[in-house]
Structure formats: C-alpha cells, structure tokens
Amino acid sequence: MRPVNVLVGVDPVVCRPAADPAARAAHHAIRHAVFVEEQGVFADSDLDPRDAGGPRDTGVVHVLATHLGRPAGTVRLYPTGRPGEWIGDRLAVLPEFRSAAIGGPLVRFAVETAAARDGVLMRAHVQLPNERFFHRLGWTTDGPAETYVGHPHLPMSIALSGPTTPWLAGPGRVA
C-alpha cells in the first residue's frame, strides 16, 4: 500500500498582521519585489509615511500571508479619517505563489479586519487586470480608470459587515 500525503483541515495559506520585526521585514521585502523590481510601479521604494511608524500611520495594519510557512504575499489597510472608511492597498503576491490562491485570502482578511475595527466601507485603487478578481470577491467598480501612483487603476469599494472573527479587531477590542 502506498503512503498518502494529504493535508486535512490545515489551510496552507495563513494571513496575519505583520506584528514583529521579522514579519514586517518580510512584508516590505515582498512589496519591494513586486512593486519596484517586477512591475516598476515605484522607482526605488514603495514605502511611504504610513510605513514609517510616524503620525500618519495611525491604525495601519500590515498583513503578511504565508504559504506552508513561507512568506508569499502582503496587503496593507488603514482608516481614511472619515468615520468607518478604510483603504486597502499594496496587495502583492510573489510570482512563485500566484497559482496558490494567495490574493483572495489576503483581500478577505483585509476586509474582515477593517469591519472588525468599526469599518463600514473599504476603498482601493486596483490595477486594471485585477478588476474581475475583485468583483468575484464582492467589490464594486466606483468609476472610470484614474491615474494612481503614475499608472491606471480603477477605484473600487466594498461595504463591510460585522466581523465573523472577533480577534481581528485587535488588542482591547475583543468582546
């Protein structure tokens, strides 16, 4: 009889806030690999004040997705300053993991995290080829293409419902 190699009840994709220095470094390394090196969206770095730990990063959540324990993708989310409104951005998946369905869990994690933090609406600027992917996840296109970071992107949004995973609300927010 041949041995069976099957994972049952174990998801190979895990999304978590990048809370420690190693996770944060992996998060930024993936963004750099995708947005600077691969796509050329940014010339030298995609980092901005929301990544620096300064006054503009209030409420910023840097998310790292791993696939079977290996860093594979990222997303960043933060409140806009308008009550209940959040932005999701810097969604990136390393090329070698794109066939492993990392993007969906990252987007769903971001949406649920914003909802758990009293969000009612999340917005994003999405690269044109990714519009259908976001539609499949429940997002709506909010208008024609706009120039965002020098490239055409579509404004999109999704209404947020209450969280199904209370721990995503963060420290001190769990009921």
mmCIF file of C-alpha atoms in Angstrom:
data_model
loop_
_atom_site.group_PDB
_atom_site.id
_atom_site.type_symbol
_atom_site.label_atom_id
_atom_site.label_comp_id
_atom_site.label_asym_id
_atom_site.label_seq_id
_atom_site.Cartn_x
_atom_site.Cartn_y
_atom_site.Cartn_z
ATOM 1 C CA MET A 1 0.000 0.000 0.000
ATOM 2 C CA ARG A 2 1.376 3.440 -0.984
ATOM 3 C CA PRO A 3 1.562 6.160 1.688
ATOM 4 C CA VAL A 4 -0.888 9.037 1.361
ATOM 5 C CA ASN A 5 0.333 12.616 1.665
ATOM 6 C CA VAL A 6 -2.783 14.691 2.346
ATOM 7 C CA LEU A 7 -3.422 17.762 4.483
ATOM 8 C CA VAL A 8 -6.842 17.604 6.084
ATOM 9 C CA GLY A 9 -8.167 20.593 7.970
ATOM 10 C CA VAL A 10 -4.978 22.586 7.521
ATOM 11 C CA ASP A 11 -5.006 25.667 5.330
ATOM 12 C CA PRO A 12 -1.653 26.176 3.615
ATOM 13 C CA VAL A 13 -2.363 29.955 3.428
ATOM 14 C CA VAL A 14 -2.226 31.908 6.692
ATOM 15 C CA CYS A 15 -2.811 35.680 6.856
ATOM 16 C CA ARG A 16 -1.785 37.641 9.956
ATOM 17 C CA PRO A 17 -0.829 41.170 10.893
ATOM 18 C CA ALA A 18 2.933 41.591 10.478
ATOM 19 C CA ALA A 19 3.425 42.440 14.148
ATOM 20 C CA ASP A 20 7.068 41.552 14.775
ATOM 21 C CA PRO A 21 10.208 42.883 13.033
ATOM 22 C CA ALA A 22 10.810 39.691 11.012
ATOM 23 C CA ALA A 23 7.235 39.612 9.693
ATOM 24 C CA ARG A 24 7.354 43.345 8.909
ATOM 25 C CA ALA A 25 10.664 42.877 7.031
ATOM 26 C CA ALA A 26 9.138 40.020 5.002
ATOM 27 C CA HIS A 27 6.076 42.188 4.269
ATOM 28 C CA HIS A 28 8.231 45.041 2.946
ATOM 29 C CA ALA A 29 10.522 42.690 1.007
ATOM 30 C CA ILE A 30 7.540 41.241 -0.879
ATOM 31 C CA ARG A 31 6.177 44.687 -1.701
ATOM 32 C CA HIS A 32 9.614 45.781 -2.958
ATOM 33 C CA ALA A 33 10.000 42.641 -5.084
ATOM 34 C CA VAL A 34 6.581 43.113 -6.715
ATOM 35 C CA PHE A 35 6.096 46.892 -6.975
ATOM 36 C CA VAL A 36 9.683 48.053 -7.530
ATOM 37 C CA GLU A 37 11.599 45.180 -9.103
ATOM 38 C CA GLU A 38 8.902 43.322 -11.066
ATOM 39 C CA GLN A 39 6.303 45.931 -12.017
ATOM 40 C CA GLY A 40 8.282 49.175 -11.836
ATOM 41 C CA VAL A 41 5.328 50.982 -10.230
ATOM 42 C CA PHE A 42 7.802 52.743 -7.926
ATOM 43 C CA ALA A 43 11.342 53.697 -8.900
ATOM 44 C CA ASP A 44 13.262 52.918 -5.712
ATOM 45 C CA SER A 45 10.840 52.124 -2.905
ATOM 46 C CA ASP A 46 7.106 51.826 -2.309
ATOM 47 C CA LEU A 47 7.467 52.873 1.334
ATOM 48 C CA ASP A 48 5.589 55.970 2.431
ATOM 49 C CA PRO A 49 4.844 57.722 5.756
ATOM 50 C CA ARG A 50 2.285 55.037 6.662
ATOM 51 C CA ASP A 51 5.150 52.541 6.834
ATOM 52 C CA ALA A 52 7.470 54.709 8.906
ATOM 53 C CA GLY A 53 5.752 54.457 12.268
ATOM 54 C CA GLY A 54 5.093 58.204 12.250
ATOM 55 C CA PRO A 55 1.943 60.267 12.820
ATOM 56 C CA ARG A 56 0.304 59.217 9.515
ATOM 57 C CA ASP A 57 0.372 55.503 10.371
ATOM 58 C CA THR A 58 -2.411 55.573 12.983
ATOM 59 C CA GLY A 59 -4.392 52.378 12.602
ATOM 60 C CA VAL A 60 -2.244 50.968 9.777
ATOM 61 C CA VAL A 61 -2.300 47.173 9.567
ATOM 62 C CA HIS A 62 0.477 45.495 7.578
ATOM 63 C CA VAL A 63 -0.566 41.942 6.689
ATOM 64 C CA LEU A 64 1.683 39.043 5.725
ATOM 65 C CA ALA A 65 0.389 35.886 4.071
ATOM 66 C CA THR A 66 2.402 32.707 4.287
ATOM 67 C CA HIS A 67 2.002 29.577 2.214
ATOM 68 C CA LEU A 68 3.089 26.465 4.085
ATOM 69 C CA GLY A 69 5.104 28.762 6.344
ATOM 70 C CA ARG A 70 6.881 30.712 3.574
ATOM 71 C CA PRO A 71 6.217 34.469 3.107
ATOM 72 C CA ALA A 72 4.087 34.754 -0.022
ATOM 73 C CA GLY A 73 2.004 37.940 -0.100
ATOM 74 C CA THR A 74 1.003 41.186 1.551
ATOM 75 C CA VAL A 75 -1.700 43.775 1.884
ATOM 76 C CA ARG A 76 -1.875 46.997 3.888
ATOM 77 C CA LEU A 77 -5.002 48.655 5.258
ATOM 78 C CA TYR A 78 -5.723 51.802 7.220
ATOM 79 C CA PRO A 79 -8.596 54.128 8.155
ATOM 80 C CA THR A 80 -9.050 57.193 5.931
ATOM 81 C CA GLY A 81 -10.026 59.533 8.764
ATOM 82 C CA ARG A 82 -13.661 59.579 7.635
ATOM 83 C CA PRO A 83 -15.873 57.620 10.059
ATOM 84 C CA GLY A 84 -15.975 53.936 9.118
ATOM 85 C CA GLU A 85 -13.987 54.282 5.876
ATOM 86 C CA TRP A 86 -10.850 52.228 5.221
ATOM 87 C CA ILE A 87 -8.323 51.932 2.398
ATOM 88 C CA GLY A 88 -6.779 48.678 1.269
ATOM 89 C CA ASP A 89 -3.575 48.948 -0.735
ATOM 90 C CA ARG A 90 -0.205 47.361 -1.524
ATOM 91 C CA LEU A 91 -1.751 43.962 -2.303
ATOM 92 C CA ALA A 92 1.186 41.936 -3.591
ATOM 93 C CA VAL A 93 1.838 38.235 -4.169
ATOM 94 C CA LEU A 94 5.237 36.887 -5.159
ATOM 95 C CA PRO A 95 5.203 35.329 -8.660
ATOM 96 C CA GLU A 96 6.011 31.822 -7.441
ATOM 97 C CA PHE A 97 2.884 31.834 -5.251
ATOM 98 C CA ARG A 98 0.349 33.304 -7.690
ATOM 99 C CA SER A 99 -1.045 29.882 -8.588
ATOM 100 C CA ALA A 100 -1.555 29.103 -4.872
ATOM 101 C CA ALA A 101 -4.592 31.412 -4.464
ATOM 102 C CA ILE A 102 -2.973 33.838 -2.007
ATOM 103 C CA GLY A 103 -4.759 37.021 -3.170
ATOM 104 C CA GLY A 104 -8.282 36.012 -2.156
ATOM 105 C CA PRO A 105 -7.403 35.219 1.454
ATOM 106 C CA LEU A 106 -5.406 38.464 1.712
ATOM 107 C CA VAL A 107 -8.297 40.598 0.435
ATOM 108 C CA ARG A 108 -10.845 38.776 2.617
ATOM 109 C CA PHE A 109 -8.553 39.191 5.654
ATOM 110 C CA ALA A 110 -8.228 42.935 4.980
ATOM 111 C CA VAL A 111 -11.995 43.346 4.566
ATOM 112 C CA GLU A 112 -12.790 41.429 7.722
ATOM 113 C CA THR A 113 -10.090 43.240 9.714
ATOM 114 C CA ALA A 114 -11.473 46.661 8.684
ATOM 115 C CA ALA A 115 -15.006 45.503 9.576
ATOM 116 C CA ALA A 116 -13.781 44.288 12.975
ATOM 117 C CA ARG A 117 -12.383 47.766 13.593
ATOM 118 C CA ASP A 118 -15.731 49.504 13.070
ATOM 119 C CA GLY A 119 -15.334 49.905 9.314
ATOM 120 C CA VAL A 120 -18.419 50.254 7.133
ATOM 121 C CA LEU A 121 -16.729 50.800 3.742
ATOM 122 C CA MET A 122 -13.371 49.857 2.241
ATOM 123 C CA ARG A 123 -11.908 51.504 -0.841
ATOM 124 C CA ALA A 124 -8.994 50.536 -3.077
ATOM 125 C CA HIS A 125 -7.303 51.550 -6.309
ATOM 126 C CA VAL A 126 -6.977 48.347 -8.314
ATOM 127 C CA GLN A 127 -4.762 47.664 -11.309
ATOM 128 C CA LEU A 128 -6.961 47.201 -14.387
ATOM 129 C CA PRO A 129 -6.236 43.486 -14.963
ATOM 130 C CA ASN A 130 -7.408 42.735 -11.388
ATOM 131 C CA GLU A 131 -10.916 44.189 -11.705
ATOM 132 C CA ARG A 132 -12.649 40.832 -12.310
ATOM 133 C CA PHE A 133 -10.752 39.241 -9.394
ATOM 134 C CA PHE A 134 -12.114 41.944 -7.055
ATOM 135 C CA HIS A 135 -15.633 41.607 -8.499
ATOM 136 C CA ARG A 136 -15.552 37.895 -7.627
ATOM 137 C CA LEU A 137 -14.739 38.905 -4.038
ATOM 138 C CA GLY A 138 -17.791 41.224 -3.841
ATOM 139 C CA TRP A 139 -16.177 44.566 -4.715
ATOM 140 C CA THR A 140 -17.811 47.208 -6.939
ATOM 141 C CA THR A 141 -16.118 49.430 -9.507
ATOM 142 C CA ASP A 142 -16.732 53.069 -8.500
ATOM 143 C CA GLY A 143 -15.895 54.879 -11.718
ATOM 144 C CA PRO A 144 -13.552 55.101 -14.674
ATOM 145 C CA ALA A 145 -9.840 54.415 -14.518
ATOM 146 C CA GLU A 146 -7.756 57.027 -12.711
ATOM 147 C CA THR A 147 -4.047 57.622 -12.523
ATOM 148 C CA TYR A 148 -2.769 56.333 -9.205
ATOM 149 C CA VAL A 149 0.972 56.259 -8.482
ATOM 150 C CA GLY A 150 1.510 57.060 -12.170
ATOM 151 C CA HIS A 151 -0.423 54.059 -13.531
ATOM 152 C CA PRO A 152 -4.071 53.439 -14.458
ATOM 153 C CA HIS A 153 -6.105 51.979 -11.604
ATOM 154 C CA LEU A 154 -9.820 51.538 -11.013
ATOM 155 C CA PRO A 155 -11.469 52.958 -7.901
ATOM 156 C CA MET A 156 -13.322 50.131 -6.183
ATOM 157 C CA SER A 157 -15.163 49.637 -2.901
ATOM 158 C CA ILE A 158 -16.917 47.082 -0.758
ATOM 159 C CA ALA A 159 -19.441 47.533 2.042
ATOM 160 C CA LEU A 160 -18.210 45.997 5.282
ATOM 161 C CA SER A 161 -20.412 43.891 7.503
ATOM 162 C CA GLY A 162 -19.743 42.875 11.074
ATOM 163 C CA PRO A 163 -16.716 40.683 11.669
ATOM 164 C CA THR A 164 -17.038 36.926 11.845
ATOM 165 C CA THR A 165 -13.678 36.640 13.612
ATOM 166 C CA PRO A 166 -13.647 38.980 16.650
ATOM 167 C CA TRP A 167 -9.882 38.686 17.369
ATOM 168 C CA LEU A 168 -9.199 40.648 14.170
ATOM 169 C CA ALA A 169 -10.392 43.757 15.988
ATOM 170 C CA GLY A 170 -7.027 43.934 17.730
ATOM 171 C CA PRO A 171 -5.937 44.311 21.350
ATOM 172 C CA GLY A 172 -8.596 45.531 23.717
ATOM 173 C CA ARG A 173 -11.349 45.324 21.067
ATOM 174 C CA VAL A 174 -12.452 41.707 21.514
ATOM 175 C CA ALA A 175 -15.848 41.372 23.174
#
